[in-house]
Short mmCIF file of C-alpha atoms in Angstrom, two decimals:
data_model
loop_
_atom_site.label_atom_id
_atom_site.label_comp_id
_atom_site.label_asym_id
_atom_site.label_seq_id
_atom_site.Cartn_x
_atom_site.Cartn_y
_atom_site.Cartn_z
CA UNK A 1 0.00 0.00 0.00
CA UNK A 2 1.21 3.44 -0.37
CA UNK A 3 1.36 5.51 2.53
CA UNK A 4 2.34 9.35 2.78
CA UNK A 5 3.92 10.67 5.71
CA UNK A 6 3.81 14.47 5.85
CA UNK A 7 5.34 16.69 8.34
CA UNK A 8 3.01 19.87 9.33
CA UNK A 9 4.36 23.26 7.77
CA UNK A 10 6.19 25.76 10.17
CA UNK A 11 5.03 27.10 13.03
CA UNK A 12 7.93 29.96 12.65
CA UNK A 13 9.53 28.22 15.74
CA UNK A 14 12.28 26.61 14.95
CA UNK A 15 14.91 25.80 17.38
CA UNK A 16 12.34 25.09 19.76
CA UNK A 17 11.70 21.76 21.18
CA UNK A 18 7.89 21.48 20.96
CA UNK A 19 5.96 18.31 21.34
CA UNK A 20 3.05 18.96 23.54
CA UNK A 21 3.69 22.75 22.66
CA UNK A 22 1.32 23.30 20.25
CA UNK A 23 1.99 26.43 17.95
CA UNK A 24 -0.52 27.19 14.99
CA UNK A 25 1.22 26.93 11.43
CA UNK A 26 1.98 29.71 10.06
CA UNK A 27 1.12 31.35 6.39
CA UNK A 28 4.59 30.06 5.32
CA UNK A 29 3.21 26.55 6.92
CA UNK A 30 -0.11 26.77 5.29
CA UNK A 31 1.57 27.09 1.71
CA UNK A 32 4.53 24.19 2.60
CA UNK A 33 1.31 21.77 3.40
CA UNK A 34 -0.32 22.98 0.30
CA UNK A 35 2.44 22.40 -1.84
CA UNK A 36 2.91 19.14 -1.02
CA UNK A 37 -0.76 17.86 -1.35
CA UNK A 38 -2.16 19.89 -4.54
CA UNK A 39 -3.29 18.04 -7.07
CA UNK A 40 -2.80 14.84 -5.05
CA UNK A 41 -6.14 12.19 -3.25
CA UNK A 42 -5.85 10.30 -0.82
CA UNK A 43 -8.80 8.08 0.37
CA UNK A 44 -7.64 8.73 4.06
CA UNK A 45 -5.95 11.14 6.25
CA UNK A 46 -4.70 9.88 9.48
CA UNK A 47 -3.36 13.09 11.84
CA UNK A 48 -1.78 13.55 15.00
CA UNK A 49 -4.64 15.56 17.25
CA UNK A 50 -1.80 18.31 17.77
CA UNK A 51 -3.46 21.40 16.24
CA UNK A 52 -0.67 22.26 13.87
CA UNK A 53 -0.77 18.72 11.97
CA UNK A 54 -4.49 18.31 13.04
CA UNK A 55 -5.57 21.64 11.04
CA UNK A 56 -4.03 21.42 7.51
CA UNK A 57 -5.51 17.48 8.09
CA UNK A 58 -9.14 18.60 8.70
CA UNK A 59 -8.75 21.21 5.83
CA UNK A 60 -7.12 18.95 3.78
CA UNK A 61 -10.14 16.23 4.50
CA UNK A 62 -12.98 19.12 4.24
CA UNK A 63 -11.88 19.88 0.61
CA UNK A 64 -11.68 16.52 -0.46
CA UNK A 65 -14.49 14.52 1.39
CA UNK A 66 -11.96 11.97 2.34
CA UNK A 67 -12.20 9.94 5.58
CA UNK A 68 -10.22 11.55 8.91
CA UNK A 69 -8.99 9.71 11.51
CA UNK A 70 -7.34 11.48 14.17
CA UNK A 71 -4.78 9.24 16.08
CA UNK A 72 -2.94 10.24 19.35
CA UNK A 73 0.12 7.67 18.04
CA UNK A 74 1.35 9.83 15.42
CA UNK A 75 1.69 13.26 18.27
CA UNK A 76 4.79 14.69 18.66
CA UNK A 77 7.61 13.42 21.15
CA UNK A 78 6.72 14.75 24.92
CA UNK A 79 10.08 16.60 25.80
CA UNK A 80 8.87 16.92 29.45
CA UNK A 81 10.53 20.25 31.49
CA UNK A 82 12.09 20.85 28.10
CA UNK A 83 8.97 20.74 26.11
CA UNK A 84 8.72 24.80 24.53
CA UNK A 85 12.17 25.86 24.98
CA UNK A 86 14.81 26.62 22.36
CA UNK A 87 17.51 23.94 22.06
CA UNK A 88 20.33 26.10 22.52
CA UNK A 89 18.87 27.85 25.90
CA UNK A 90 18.76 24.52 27.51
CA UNK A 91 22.29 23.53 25.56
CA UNK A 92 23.66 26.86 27.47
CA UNK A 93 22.88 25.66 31.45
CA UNK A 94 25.04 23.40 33.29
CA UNK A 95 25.33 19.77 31.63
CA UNK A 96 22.70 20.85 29.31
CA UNK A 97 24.56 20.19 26.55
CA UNK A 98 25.27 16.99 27.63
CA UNK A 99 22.12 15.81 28.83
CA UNK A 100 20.83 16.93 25.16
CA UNK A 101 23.85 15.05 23.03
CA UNK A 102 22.84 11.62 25.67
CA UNK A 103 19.22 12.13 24.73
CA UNK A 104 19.72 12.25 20.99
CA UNK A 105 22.66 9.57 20.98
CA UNK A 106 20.48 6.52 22.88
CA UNK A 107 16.91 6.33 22.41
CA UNK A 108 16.73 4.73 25.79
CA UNK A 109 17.27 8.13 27.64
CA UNK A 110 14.52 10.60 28.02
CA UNK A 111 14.13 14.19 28.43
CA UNK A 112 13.65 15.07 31.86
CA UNK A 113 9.81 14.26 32.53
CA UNK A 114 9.56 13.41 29.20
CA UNK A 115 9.14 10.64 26.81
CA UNK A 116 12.31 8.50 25.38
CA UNK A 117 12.73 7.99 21.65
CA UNK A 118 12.11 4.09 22.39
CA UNK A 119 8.65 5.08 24.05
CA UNK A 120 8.09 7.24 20.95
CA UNK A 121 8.70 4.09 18.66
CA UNK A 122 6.71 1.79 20.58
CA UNK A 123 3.59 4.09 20.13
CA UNK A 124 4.14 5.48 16.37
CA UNK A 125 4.59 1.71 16.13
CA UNK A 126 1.14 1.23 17.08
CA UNK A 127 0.20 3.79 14.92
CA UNK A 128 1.49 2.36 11.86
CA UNK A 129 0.17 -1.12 12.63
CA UNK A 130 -2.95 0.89 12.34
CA UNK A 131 -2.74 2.37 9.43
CA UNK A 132 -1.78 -1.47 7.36
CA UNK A 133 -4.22 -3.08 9.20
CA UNK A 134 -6.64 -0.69 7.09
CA UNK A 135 -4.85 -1.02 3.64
CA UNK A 136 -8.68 -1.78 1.81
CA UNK A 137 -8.55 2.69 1.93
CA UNK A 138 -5.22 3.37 -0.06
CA UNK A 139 -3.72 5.42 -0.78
CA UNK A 140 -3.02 6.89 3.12
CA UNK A 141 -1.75 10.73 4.15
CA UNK A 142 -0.57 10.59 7.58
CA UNK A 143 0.61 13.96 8.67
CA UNK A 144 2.44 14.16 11.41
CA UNK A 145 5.66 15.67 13.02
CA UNK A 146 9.23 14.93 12.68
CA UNK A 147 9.87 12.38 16.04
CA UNK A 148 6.87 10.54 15.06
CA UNK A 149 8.03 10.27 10.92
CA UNK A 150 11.38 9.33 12.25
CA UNK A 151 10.05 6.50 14.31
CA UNK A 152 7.82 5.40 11.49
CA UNK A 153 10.55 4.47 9.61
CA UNK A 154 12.19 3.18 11.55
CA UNK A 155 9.40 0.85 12.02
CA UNK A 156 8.90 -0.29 8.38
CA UNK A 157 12.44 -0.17 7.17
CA UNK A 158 14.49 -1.27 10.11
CA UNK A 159 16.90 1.63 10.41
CA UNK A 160 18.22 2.47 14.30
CA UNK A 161 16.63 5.07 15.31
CA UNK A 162 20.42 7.23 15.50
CA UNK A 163 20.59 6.47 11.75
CA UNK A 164 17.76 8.31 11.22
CA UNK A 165 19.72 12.13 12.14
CA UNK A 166 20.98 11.54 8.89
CA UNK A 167 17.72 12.25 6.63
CA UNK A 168 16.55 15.28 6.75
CA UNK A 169 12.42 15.49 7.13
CA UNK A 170 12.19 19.41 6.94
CA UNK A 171 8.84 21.07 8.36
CA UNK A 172 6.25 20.55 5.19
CA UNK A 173 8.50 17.63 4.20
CA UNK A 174 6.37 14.86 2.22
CA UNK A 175 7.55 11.09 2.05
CA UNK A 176 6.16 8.61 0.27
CA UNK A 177 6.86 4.64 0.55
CA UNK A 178 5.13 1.60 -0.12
CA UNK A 179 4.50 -0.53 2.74
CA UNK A 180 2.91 -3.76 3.91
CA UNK A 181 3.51 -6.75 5.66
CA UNK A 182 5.17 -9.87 4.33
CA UNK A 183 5.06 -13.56 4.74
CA UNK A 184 6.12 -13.18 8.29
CA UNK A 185 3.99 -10.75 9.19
CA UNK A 186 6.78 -7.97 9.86
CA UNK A 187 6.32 -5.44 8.48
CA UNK A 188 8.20 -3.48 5.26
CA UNK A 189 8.66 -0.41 3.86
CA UNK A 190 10.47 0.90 0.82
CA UNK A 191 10.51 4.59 0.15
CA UNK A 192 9.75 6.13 -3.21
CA UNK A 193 9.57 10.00 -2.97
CA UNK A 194 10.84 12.60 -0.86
CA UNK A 195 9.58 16.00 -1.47
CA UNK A 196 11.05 18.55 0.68
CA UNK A 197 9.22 21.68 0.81
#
């Protein structure tokens, strides 16, 4: 099945680490999203309830009388006493930088009162199981954010999670891959397109 895996547009805060900060998009982050899904259908949109993926989702459905499904999986990563501030503010206080380079080097450590990369996998995980369990209503847009894309692939092609730093999924940065299950039962993926904005 095909599956699209959209990041929402910018929020005109970047630096910041928001997950459960919830910034609306932007005009710049309106056009990114409507870039990347002009002239394109999808029988389903599956969206992370955060209101900046959540919005250009809705709109995205109300034009096109597609189905919505709105998924609390696919939300960004919760970066707990972190969550809302700029990277290089928290980089700047004593062992910040360190306790940021541990958190992005093992997936096992989280942000303080936060959520770990490994807990974000295990959910998006979820979340993806989801999404082939449904395959009869391909063609799928899931827009989301960049943790929860990250962990998505990481899903269906098998990559470490650390690998992943090394792709860049830009805000309003569309993927595409084809994806399923095989013999097994694991699942696959295999991407096809990547559209940055």
């Amino acid at each position: 099945m095909r599956i699209d895996l959209l990041r929402h547009g910018s929020t005109g805060r970047d630096g910041y680490l928001d997950g459960r900060t919830d910034p609306p998009l932007t005009d710049d982050g309106w056009d990114q999203v409507g870039r990347q899904t002009e002239s394109r259908m999808w029988r389903r949109v599956v969206s992370s309830p955060l209101a900046r993926a959540r919005a250009a989702a809705e709109d995205y459905a109300r034009r096109t009388g597609c189905t919505l499904e709105i998924d609390g999986d696919w939300r960004e990563l919760h970066f707990g006493r972190w969550d809302g501030r700029r990277r290089r503010d928290i980089a700047a206080e004593a062992r910040g930088a360190d306790l940021l380079a541990a958190f992005y080097a093992d997936p096992a450590v989280a942000a303080p009162e936060g959520e770990s990369w490994a807990d974000l996998q295990a959910r998006v995980a979820r979340a993806v199981e989801r999404v082939l369990t449904h395959s009869g209503a391909a063609p799928v847009l899931v827009v989301s954010h960049g943790g929860a894309i990250r962990a998505a692939l990481s899903h269906l092609l098998g990559w470490p999670l650390p690998q992943l730093w090394s792709l860049r999924i830009q805000l309003g940065t569309r993927i595409t891959l084809e994806a399923g299950r095989g013999a097994d039962g694991a699942p696959w993926g295999e991407i096809v397109e990547i559209i940055q904005p």
